[in-house]
Structures are given as structure tokens and as C-alpha cells.
Amino acid sequence: MRWLLLKDLRILRRSPLLVALLVLYPIVIAVLIGFALSRGPDKPEVAFYNGLEGQSAVVELGGDRIDLASEGQRLFDAIDPVRVDSREEAIQKVKDGEVLGALIIPSDLATNIQSSLEPGTVEVYFNAEDPAKRQFVENTIKAQVQSANAALTKRVAKEALKLLDLISAGGEYSFLGQSFDVLGLERAEQILAKARAELPAGSPERAELDRVIAFGKLARENLSFSDEVLAVVGEPIRVKATALDGGNTSLTSFAVALAVAVSLMFITLLLAAGTLALEREENAFSRLVRGLVSKTGLLVEKAGLAAACSVSVCLLMMAGLGLFVELDWARFPLWLAALAVGALAFAALGLAIGALTRDVRAASLLAFMLCLPLAFLALVPSGAVTPALYDVIRAVSAVFPFQPTLDALDAALNDAGDIAGPLLHLAGLTLGFGALGRLALQRFV
Amino acid sequence: MSDSANLPAVETTTVTLAAEGLVKRYGDRVALRAVSLSARPGELVAIIGPNGAGKTTLLSILAGIQRPDEGSITVAPAGIGWVPQQAAVYNKLTVEENLSLFARLERCPDPGATVERMLELSDLGERARDQVGTLSGGNKQRVNIAIGLLAEPDVLLLDEPSAALDPRQRARLWEFILRLAGEGTTVIYATHNIQEADRYANQLIVLADGELLFDGAPQALEREVGTTGLDFEEAFVEFLHGRGH
């Protein structure tokens, strides 16, 4: 037993590539899983443009002053603000993937709340390249706006109560620099009671009655005014959210596209790589390519087989998923296009793997080992890593078919953006990997 | 002493395959150095030489799998059957399915009849529906050769056909190959088994380090060595020593 163990250790020591792979692969996978599933950092980086800067952000309600700037600080408890100088700069940072979203406080926020007694609107932009990321940014900012709203609500509700008290008891009220003597329902009741008692039927005591009428009018106005205030109390600040990239795919629909893309990748890669490598392992390759089949013809046959099998399986899978998730069957031709072109790109990659490894087990292992990192890379959200690393991740993802297949399937299934771009991208990858596979066949014998 | 079997007669006027000045390089290494050869109908040509001599490279060029860097095939037969060293068959398919597949790929006019004929010729009719993976090495090699013969080629190229076969299987294999040669098929084969080359070849081609050292009958090689009392293998080793290998 001891000698066997020593022998195996010696073999491992003489296989540095294998050892490096065994150590590095789990680390890479762990890091990628971490990036992909972390749903972003605790405090997402959000571009912040404060249009109120340099001007009064104070709203005066019934003599009570509310500083919106200090209330807005609550937002920063949950986000990591990247301050920018303009609305356009904030939007550009989202488009470039430097931040997860942008929060824009317009310069007229205070005026709107103060003068029109309408809810002020803050703008939120986010990169909707994947629904998980969009939901994360949207939820984070909305939650914080809700928190700010709750604080403002207390202040506005206090003002509303004062108004209601004024209507009830009467007294002095100032609005826009003018003072009014409000009679109040209580005193009105007294006057009406007195008038009723003293006036005979058809009496001319019109002045007192006029006051009662005027009060009634004012009371109505005050009550109407209070309604408006109370409407604002519910939501003093509203969020206007805009997706800059991607579509309005729900998380469930995106999960369908993701599941199908992963299945398509696994089946096609393994099948294409395995069947090509099998031709060499069975020693049939040399017999086939000496006039029976051209090398290119052999690659086309393997790609066609792998693509046809994986597309069939994925269509069945989608039909099954359709029982639980609403899928738009009217878009079936687009699904088919996305699946077929994606499958061909994966098949070309699989053939390149099969031709390079020249062995079924090695081809299958390499294909399998490639699948997981490719899927995780495509799911790393832009704000979860530094912009430079994110650019590297995007570049690596663009070299492999998973990301464009996911984009094409998302577009086909969920009408999330343009499908032509990803399909062209996949066609390019098919040709590229096909050429690599064909080149590798030169040393396949 | 040469120990030739009762070999079929060779028709000497016609050349079925000829190659001139074949050169093949793998990077800096020269695998073949200006090798020429010719073969006639019904002739059994054995290519022998130490490991790395260029035997498989020469066969793969003759089979059309590789292209020579220099030189050419000057006389090309209408059809060449290729039997690689390792059985080039699909283990998960039955004997019949393998033959049928390659018969169709070879565009045989009547694949069914061709398969029947090959099953009979290889004496594998009873195992026709067995998966090739379940066959013995000898039977697998017979399927391998039968596939090489599907297109009824004028020339059959075999790379170490009897390697890994036991003596009984080897004898049956040679019986099969001799029958083919008797029907006029030119058989060119590479082998490490010197006694086998002596016994089953009209013509010997000796390669070492890609260089053609000898091309002639086995008896001529013995005469060239000029040592009496040595068996053929000893004479061959002596020949190589004499040529600096």
C-alpha cells in the first residue's frame, strides 16, 4: 500500500500540468461562482448626480423646513456613490459598465415638492443586461428611496395634522407670506347655534351668515388642501427607472434562456468533441479521410449531428418548461434560429477541442471543464468587479459562444434586444472555431 | 536460410504501383529519404526495418493519407485498400454494420452483396451480428482487412497486420492474405516480424532511418550478406550492421 501511494505521488509530481489544473480549476470556479452568484457587492457602485447641489434643497411646509439634501444622505447608507457632474455623465458610466446604476436628483426636486405639492421624481438608470442585476439595482435604490420617503412622510404628516387641527379649532394660518384668520369648525358651530337661536324665520342677520358661508368655503378649500398634502404623504419622492441596455425580461424568463443555453452548451460541446475524437480513437479517421470523406466534410457531419441532437433536446426542454413558465410560441422561428446558430457555434468549439485533444476522455474532460467557467463568466455583473477586470471578462466571453447564445436566446424568448447581432457574432465564432478544428486535423492521424 | 511459403506466381510485366524519390520531413527530422519502389499484380511486398525506419510513413504516403514533401507516385492503381495497424473499425457496431457502412462510403454498387462476399471471404459469417468490440484480436483484424478489401482494390496496404495476434490467428491471417494475392491483389505490408517477411514476401524493402537500404527478393538479401548458417533474422541484423545501423 505504501509503495503504491509513493508511486502515485511520484507520478503526480511528474505531472505538473495535471497538478496545476487540479489546484487552479476549483479556485477559478469558486471565484467565478462567487462573482456570478454574489448579486453584486453589499454597496453597489452607483453614479450619483445631485442637481440640487449649489441651490436650496429646503422645502417649507407650513413654516416647517425640511432639508432634502440631508434626507437624501440616507440613500448613501446603501450605495457607494460615484459622484459625477452631469446627468449625461452618469448615464454614460452605466452604459460603459463602470457602475451598476445611476441615481439622478433633478434640480427641480425641491421646487416640485414645495410649490406643486406633487411628488418629486428622482431618476434611476441601470444596465439591464441581465435581469438578476437589474432587479438587484432596482430593489436597492427603491428600498432606499422608500426609506427616505418614510422620513419625509413623518414630517409632512405632522404638517397635515396641524392643518386638520386648524380646520377643527380655527386660528392664524400663513401661506405664501399672507396670514389668514381661520374660523374653525368649532367656532362655526357656536355661531350657527347662536344664529339659529336668535333669528326668526326670514331674519336679515346676513353678515353672520355670510361669515359662516365664507368659512364653509374656506373649510372646503382647507380640506381639499389637506387631501393634496395627504396624497404627497404617501410618496413624497417617486422613482422613475429606465433600463439602458437589454430588455424587460423577468427573472423567470431569463432563467429559461439561461437553462436552455447551458443545456445547449453541454450537449453540443460534449457530443461534437467526443464524436470527432472517437474517430481517431477507433482508428477510423485515417481510413475515412483517404478519399471516403473529406476532412471538412467530416467536421460538417459531426457539427450537424451535435447541433441537431442538442437543438432537439433543448426544444423538448423548452416545451416542458412551457408548462410552468409562459413562453411566447409565436416567436418559435426565432427560438429555432437562436438554438440552431448557437448549437453550430458550440459544435465548432467542440470540434476544435476534439481535434486538439485527439482523445475521447481528454476531449470530454476539457469540454466539461470549459462549460462551467464560460457560463459563470457570462453571468458576472458589471459592478461586481473592477471595470478593467470586467472588460477582460467581457472580452473572454466574446471569444466563446455562451454569452452570444444567451443573448440570442434571451432576445428570441423574451424580446430582449436585438437578435441579429448575437446571431452574427455566433456565425463568426462558428467559422473561427471551424477553421481552428480543420487546422488541428492536420495532426489528427 | 530463406523459408518462403508457397507464394502465388507474380505477373511480372505490369506494374500496379510505383513511387519515385519519396521524401517526408517532420520538422527537422527526415522520415523518408528519396525512397522509390514498384509492385506488380499478385506480388507480396514486405517493408521491414528497425523502429523509426519510416515504414508506416511510406505506407501512409502510398495510401494517400499523407503527402510527400518531394517525389511522387508515378503509377497509381485504380484502387488502394488501406489496413492500418490498429483495427480501424467501430467497436459498437456489428461486423455486418461496419462492413455495410464502409461499403456505402466506398460507393460499392451493391453494398449488400459486397458485405455478403466479405463475410464469406473473411470467414466471419457466424459473427456478422456480433459487435466488433466483442471479437478477438484476430477476428477484429480480419474485419479490418475485409473493410480494406471492400472496393476490390488492386493494391492492399497493411501496416503490421499480424501484430498482437497469436500464432494460430497469424496463420489464418496469412492464409487469407495469400488467397488475395493468388487472386491478383498486390499486397504491400510493413512488419517487425522478420521471419514473416521471409516467409510471406516476394519482394523485401529494407528501410533504416528513412533510407532505402535494400529492394529485392529475400534470397537476394541473404546472398548480399554472404553469411551461411545464419537464419534469416540473423542475416537481416548482420545486413543492418554492415550498413551502419
XYZ file of C-alpha atoms in Angstrom, chain A:
445
model
C 0.000 0.000 0.000
C 2.787 2.418 0.994
C 4.640 1.739 -2.235
C 1.518 2.248 -4.286
C 0.969 5.583 -2.551
C 4.573 6.602 -3.193
C 4.262 5.561 -6.816
C 1.112 7.678 -7.272
C 2.722 10.680 -5.587
C 5.752 10.332 -7.828
C 3.525 10.210 -10.896
C 1.668 13.294 -9.679
C 4.962 15.106 -9.086
C 5.947 14.322 -12.650
C 2.631 15.657 -13.966
C 2.881 19.366 -13.122
C 0.173 20.308 -15.624
C -2.317 17.944 -14.039
C -1.471 19.131 -10.533
C -1.733 22.778 -11.576
C -5.083 22.053 -13.173
C -6.344 20.225 -10.112
C -5.398 23.145 -7.888
C -6.282 26.053 -10.146
C -9.556 24.805 -11.587
C -11.506 24.676 -8.300
C -10.113 28.097 -7.365
C -11.168 29.627 -10.679
C -14.601 28.019 -10.450
C -15.046 29.176 -6.851
C -14.127 32.752 -7.741
C -16.423 32.760 -10.756
C -19.300 31.271 -8.784
C -18.686 33.931 -6.166
C -18.799 36.713 -8.752
C -21.805 35.296 -10.547
C -23.946 34.499 -7.529
C -22.970 37.338 -5.204
C -25.587 39.519 -6.934
C -23.103 42.353 -6.676
C -21.362 43.940 -3.738
C -23.124 44.936 -0.478
C -22.943 48.558 -1.541
C -23.338 48.715 -5.314
C -21.408 51.412 -7.097
C -23.962 53.908 -8.357
C -23.207 57.059 -10.331
C -24.786 59.951 -8.441
C -25.677 63.319 -9.918
C -27.116 65.781 -7.447
C -28.939 68.533 -9.343
C -29.692 70.278 -6.051
C -26.036 70.997 -5.374
C -25.384 74.735 -5.038
C -29.039 75.609 -4.548
C -31.518 75.469 -1.739
C -32.795 71.998 -1.138
C -35.125 73.136 1.617
C -38.845 72.566 1.366
C -41.059 74.722 3.597
C -44.287 73.137 4.666
C -46.461 75.288 6.952
C -43.421 77.020 8.370
C -41.583 73.754 8.937
C -38.305 73.411 6.950
C -37.231 70.077 5.525
C -33.715 69.785 4.098
C -33.958 67.278 1.200
C -30.176 67.111 0.893
C -29.830 65.784 4.422
C -32.755 63.391 3.902
C -31.073 62.187 0.672
C -27.989 61.164 2.623
C -29.940 58.100 3.690
C -29.544 56.772 0.166
C -25.818 56.645 0.641
C -26.171 54.219 3.517
C -26.931 51.559 0.909
C -24.969 52.594 -2.161
C -21.409 53.527 -2.917
C -21.932 56.810 -4.779
C -19.636 57.745 -7.654
C -20.236 61.492 -7.910
C -20.482 62.887 -11.424
C -21.003 66.371 -12.824
C -23.889 65.818 -15.156
C -26.835 63.597 -15.899
C -25.221 62.533 -19.195
C -22.002 61.502 -17.474
C -23.966 59.360 -15.037
C -25.809 57.597 -17.861
C -22.568 57.041 -19.784
C -20.953 55.386 -16.763
C -23.822 52.887 -16.639
C -23.555 52.214 -20.373
C -19.813 51.636 -20.024
C -20.392 49.142 -17.241
C -18.343 51.177 -14.759
C -21.238 51.317 -12.306
C -24.298 49.177 -11.714
C -26.720 52.092 -11.953
C -27.153 55.850 -11.895
C -29.194 57.948 -9.483
C -30.092 61.440 -10.677
C -31.677 64.002 -8.399
C -33.144 66.690 -10.671
C -32.607 70.354 -9.868
C -36.367 70.975 -9.588
C -36.991 68.313 -6.965
C -37.393 70.778 -4.080
C -39.488 73.234 -6.128
C -41.833 70.485 -7.238
C -42.440 69.253 -3.734
C -42.739 72.802 -2.372
C -44.906 74.519 -4.973
C -46.993 71.977 -6.776
C -47.347 69.603 -3.900
C -46.713 66.804 -6.304
C -44.254 64.005 -5.563
C -40.706 64.864 -6.573
C -39.183 62.423 -9.080
C -35.658 61.022 -8.919
C -34.338 59.215 -11.967
C -32.664 55.819 -11.784
C -30.815 54.284 -14.729
C -29.465 50.793 -14.696
C -27.839 48.360 -17.042
C -30.396 45.625 -17.675
C -28.005 43.276 -19.437
C -29.276 40.587 -17.158
C -32.467 40.603 -15.115
C -30.787 39.478 -11.897
C -28.552 42.519 -11.994
C -31.424 44.823 -12.905
C -33.521 43.531 -10.038
C -30.642 43.977 -7.629
C -30.030 47.638 -8.541
C -33.699 48.482 -8.772
C -34.506 46.920 -5.418
C -31.558 48.529 -3.660
C -32.349 52.045 -4.828
C -36.103 51.712 -4.430
C -35.647 50.404 -0.906
C -33.553 53.409 -0.010
C -35.949 55.851 -1.663
C -38.713 54.217 0.369
C -36.660 54.798 3.481
C -36.194 58.455 2.566
C -39.900 58.660 1.818
C -40.726 57.309 5.243
C -38.666 60.064 6.871
C -40.282 62.764 4.773
C -43.695 61.269 5.418
C -43.348 61.837 9.142
C -42.600 65.487 8.572
C -45.406 66.030 6.061
C -47.903 64.104 8.143
C -47.102 66.361 11.076
C -47.940 69.345 8.845
C -51.157 67.708 7.717
C -52.211 67.203 11.297
C -51.618 70.904 12.012
C -53.908 71.812 9.124
C -56.579 69.472 10.319
C -56.282 70.975 13.774
C -56.626 74.452 12.267
C -59.784 73.407 10.485
C -61.136 71.977 13.634
C -60.251 74.709 16.130
C -59.540 77.757 13.927
C -56.714 80.305 14.274
C -53.966 82.056 12.333
C -52.524 80.386 9.191
C -49.691 81.695 6.998
C -49.280 80.678 3.378
C -47.074 82.329 0.748
C -46.464 85.365 3.041
C -50.118 86.058 3.836
C -51.920 85.466 7.103
C -55.467 84.224 7.400
C -57.767 84.069 10.368
C -59.334 80.671 10.146
C -62.654 80.419 11.996
C -62.552 76.745 12.606
C -65.357 74.252 12.750
C -65.707 74.579 16.481
C -66.420 78.308 16.427
C -68.610 77.964 13.373
C -70.732 75.555 15.290
C -71.128 78.060 18.092
C -72.109 80.858 15.657
C -74.554 78.727 13.833
C -76.109 77.595 17.081
C -76.423 81.190 18.219
C -77.888 82.367 14.901
C -80.363 79.578 14.907
C -81.483 80.530 18.371
C -81.807 84.290 17.774
C -83.057 84.693 14.262
C -86.635 84.492 13.441
C -87.555 82.976 10.185
C -86.504 85.333 7.335
C -84.196 87.486 9.530
C -81.683 89.801 7.781
C -78.714 88.918 10.011
C -76.856 88.286 6.845
C -73.352 89.327 7.961
C -73.093 86.485 10.460
C -74.427 84.043 7.972
C -72.002 85.377 5.357
C -69.128 84.544 7.678
C -70.490 81.086 8.109
C -70.752 80.717 4.349
C -67.203 82.065 3.864
C -65.916 79.662 6.484
C -67.658 76.804 4.807
C -65.911 77.719 1.601
C -62.537 78.063 3.272
C -63.088 74.847 5.192
C -63.720 73.030 1.977
C -60.581 74.535 0.471
C -58.577 73.594 3.519
C -59.888 70.079 3.427
C -59.067 69.850 -0.260
C -55.615 71.223 0.506
C -55.201 68.613 3.213
C -56.115 65.887 0.716
C -53.290 67.012 -1.516
C -50.891 67.034 1.365
C -52.004 63.594 2.404
C -51.512 62.376 -1.178
C -47.924 63.549 -1.025
C -47.510 61.951 2.381
C -47.848 58.518 0.747
C -44.913 59.033 -1.623
C -43.093 62.374 -1.421
C -40.365 61.128 -3.784
C -41.028 58.881 -6.746
C -38.526 56.819 -8.716
C -38.516 56.890 -12.494
C -36.475 53.836 -13.519
C -35.037 53.411 -17.013
C -33.204 50.382 -18.432
C -30.321 51.428 -20.676
C -29.362 48.051 -22.093
C -31.205 44.776 -22.528
C -34.927 44.413 -22.215
C -37.591 43.900 -19.631
C -37.004 40.197 -19.195
C -38.321 38.824 -15.953
C -36.005 36.774 -13.821
C -38.043 33.630 -14.573
C -37.924 34.132 -18.350
C -34.220 34.844 -18.152
C -33.759 31.649 -16.150
C -35.400 29.718 -19.011
C -32.982 31.267 -21.529
C -30.080 30.517 -19.183
C -31.118 26.909 -18.591
C -31.537 26.301 -22.315
C -28.193 27.948 -23.143
C -26.370 25.835 -20.543
C -28.004 22.622 -21.802
C -27.252 23.525 -25.409
C -23.617 24.155 -24.496
C -23.117 20.917 -22.545
C -24.786 18.632 -25.071
C -23.251 20.157 -28.191
C -19.723 20.566 -26.853
C -19.509 17.065 -25.428
C -21.108 15.434 -28.451
C -19.042 17.270 -31.072
C -15.748 16.892 -29.210
C -16.431 13.247 -28.288
C -17.613 12.009 -31.681
C -14.672 13.586 -33.522
C -12.110 12.268 -31.041
C -13.789 8.847 -31.269
C -12.960 8.665 -34.982
C -9.288 8.783 -34.076
C -9.631 6.542 -31.045
C -11.311 3.887 -33.222
C -8.500 4.446 -35.791
C -11.166 5.102 -38.407
C -10.060 8.653 -39.176
C -7.172 7.690 -41.444
C -9.393 5.250 -43.310
C -12.187 7.803 -43.716
C -10.135 10.744 -44.951
C -8.279 8.869 -47.668
C -10.980 9.528 -50.207
C -14.130 8.343 -48.459
C -14.904 11.658 -46.722
C -13.087 14.985 -46.855
C -11.787 16.373 -43.569
C -14.101 19.355 -43.900
C -16.983 17.012 -44.712
C -16.235 15.034 -41.566
C -16.317 18.219 -39.455
C -19.594 19.310 -41.048
C -21.139 15.898 -40.343
C -20.072 15.964 -36.679
C -21.233 19.562 -36.239
C -24.573 18.774 -37.863
C -25.107 15.718 -35.674
C -24.193 17.502 -32.443
C -26.286 20.559 -33.332
C -29.332 18.525 -34.403
C -29.257 16.454 -31.207
C -28.803 19.417 -28.871
C -31.424 21.566 -30.623
C -33.933 18.693 -30.404
C -33.232 18.165 -26.709
C -33.460 21.901 -25.994
C -36.752 22.248 -27.872
C -38.164 19.390 -25.793
C -36.816 21.074 -22.695
C -38.483 24.352 -23.664
C -41.765 22.573 -24.319
C -41.505 21.110 -20.811
C -40.619 24.448 -19.262
C -43.553 25.976 -21.153
C -45.860 24.039 -18.842
C -44.618 26.089 -15.915
C -43.434 29.350 -17.461
C -45.349 31.390 -20.003
C -43.463 31.249 -23.315
C -44.472 33.109 -26.450
C -44.861 30.320 -29.022
C -45.459 32.900 -31.744
C -41.721 33.558 -31.540
C -40.872 29.915 -32.260
C -38.959 30.660 -35.503
C -36.691 32.994 -33.524
C -36.115 30.330 -30.841
C -35.163 27.900 -33.569
C -32.775 30.382 -35.175
C -31.103 31.173 -31.844
C -30.824 27.486 -30.921
C -29.532 26.393 -34.321
C -26.910 29.107 -34.715
C -25.845 28.779 -31.061
C -25.581 24.998 -31.419
C -23.431 25.328 -34.540
C -21.061 27.686 -32.722
C -20.793 25.289 -29.768
C -20.307 22.405 -32.183
C -17.453 24.236 -33.896
C -15.843 24.836 -30.492
C -16.379 21.168 -29.602
C -14.758 20.059 -32.859
C -11.750 22.268 -32.184
C -11.466 20.664 -28.729
C -11.837 17.167 -30.163
C -9.282 17.824 -32.899
C -6.770 19.352 -30.479
C -7.075 16.725 -27.749
C -7.373 13.714 -30.122
C -8.726 11.531 -27.329
C -12.341 10.989 -26.221
C -11.666 11.190 -22.499
C -9.442 14.246 -22.782
C -11.902 15.898 -25.174
C -14.857 15.227 -22.868
C -12.961 16.423 -19.819
C -11.790 19.613 -21.487
C -15.258 20.313 -22.901
C -16.807 19.778 -19.479
C -14.188 21.912 -17.758
C -14.774 24.743 -20.225
C -18.543 24.739 -19.798
C -18.773 25.876 -16.191
C -16.358 28.830 -16.374
C -17.944 30.025 -19.624
C -21.390 30.060 -18.038
C -20.198 31.803 -14.889
C -18.166 34.369 -16.823
C -21.253 35.386 -18.765
C -23.162 35.956 -15.527
C -20.656 38.157 -13.699
C -22.403 41.511 -13.222
C -20.565 44.608 -14.385
C -20.394 46.312 -10.977
C -19.212 43.191 -9.164
C -15.616 43.520 -10.321
C -13.333 46.376 -11.241
C -14.028 47.951 -14.646
C -10.700 46.665 -16.010
C -11.418 43.090 -14.904
C -14.946 43.374 -16.232
C -13.547 44.408 -19.627
C -11.311 41.323 -19.574
C -14.299 39.129 -18.659
C -16.351 40.621 -21.490
C -13.515 40.083 -23.951
C -13.077 36.442 -22.876
C -16.845 35.860 -23.003
C -16.950 37.307 -26.507
C -14.422 34.749 -27.730
C -16.663 31.836 -26.724
C -20.237 31.125 -27.843
C -22.015 31.085 -24.459
C -22.621 34.819 -23.996
C -23.898 35.478 -27.539
C -26.058 32.338 -27.356
C -27.573 33.543 -24.096
C -28.187 36.980 -25.644
C -29.748 35.423 -28.748
C -31.983 33.118 -26.695
C -32.997 35.970 -24.394
C -33.863 38.064 -27.440
C -35.728 35.172 -29.074
C -37.636 34.116 -25.972
C -38.217 37.431 -24.277
C -37.905 40.071 -26.989
C -34.938 41.410 -25.026
C -32.999 43.409 -27.555
C -31.641 42.748 -30.993
C -31.179 39.115 -32.106
C -29.269 39.809 -35.331
C -26.120 40.984 -33.524
C -25.694 37.837 -31.385
C -26.502 35.610 -34.378
C -23.826 37.299 -36.489
C -21.402 37.019 -33.581
C -22.148 33.290 -33.337
C -21.737 32.841 -37.083
C -18.294 34.440 -36.826
C -17.347 32.157 -33.920
C -18.581 29.123 -35.883
C -16.276 29.985 -38.766
C -13.368 30.765 -36.430
C -13.581 27.579 -34.371
C -14.384 25.577 -37.503
C -11.160 26.808 -39.087
C -9.233 26.000 -35.899
C -10.678 22.480 -35.869
C -9.840 21.989 -39.534
C -6.283 23.166 -38.915
C -5.907 20.855 -35.916
C -6.994 17.898 -38.067
C -3.657 18.162 -39.898
C -2.023 16.402 -36.957
C -5.014 14.225 -36.120
C -3.754 10.996 -37.717
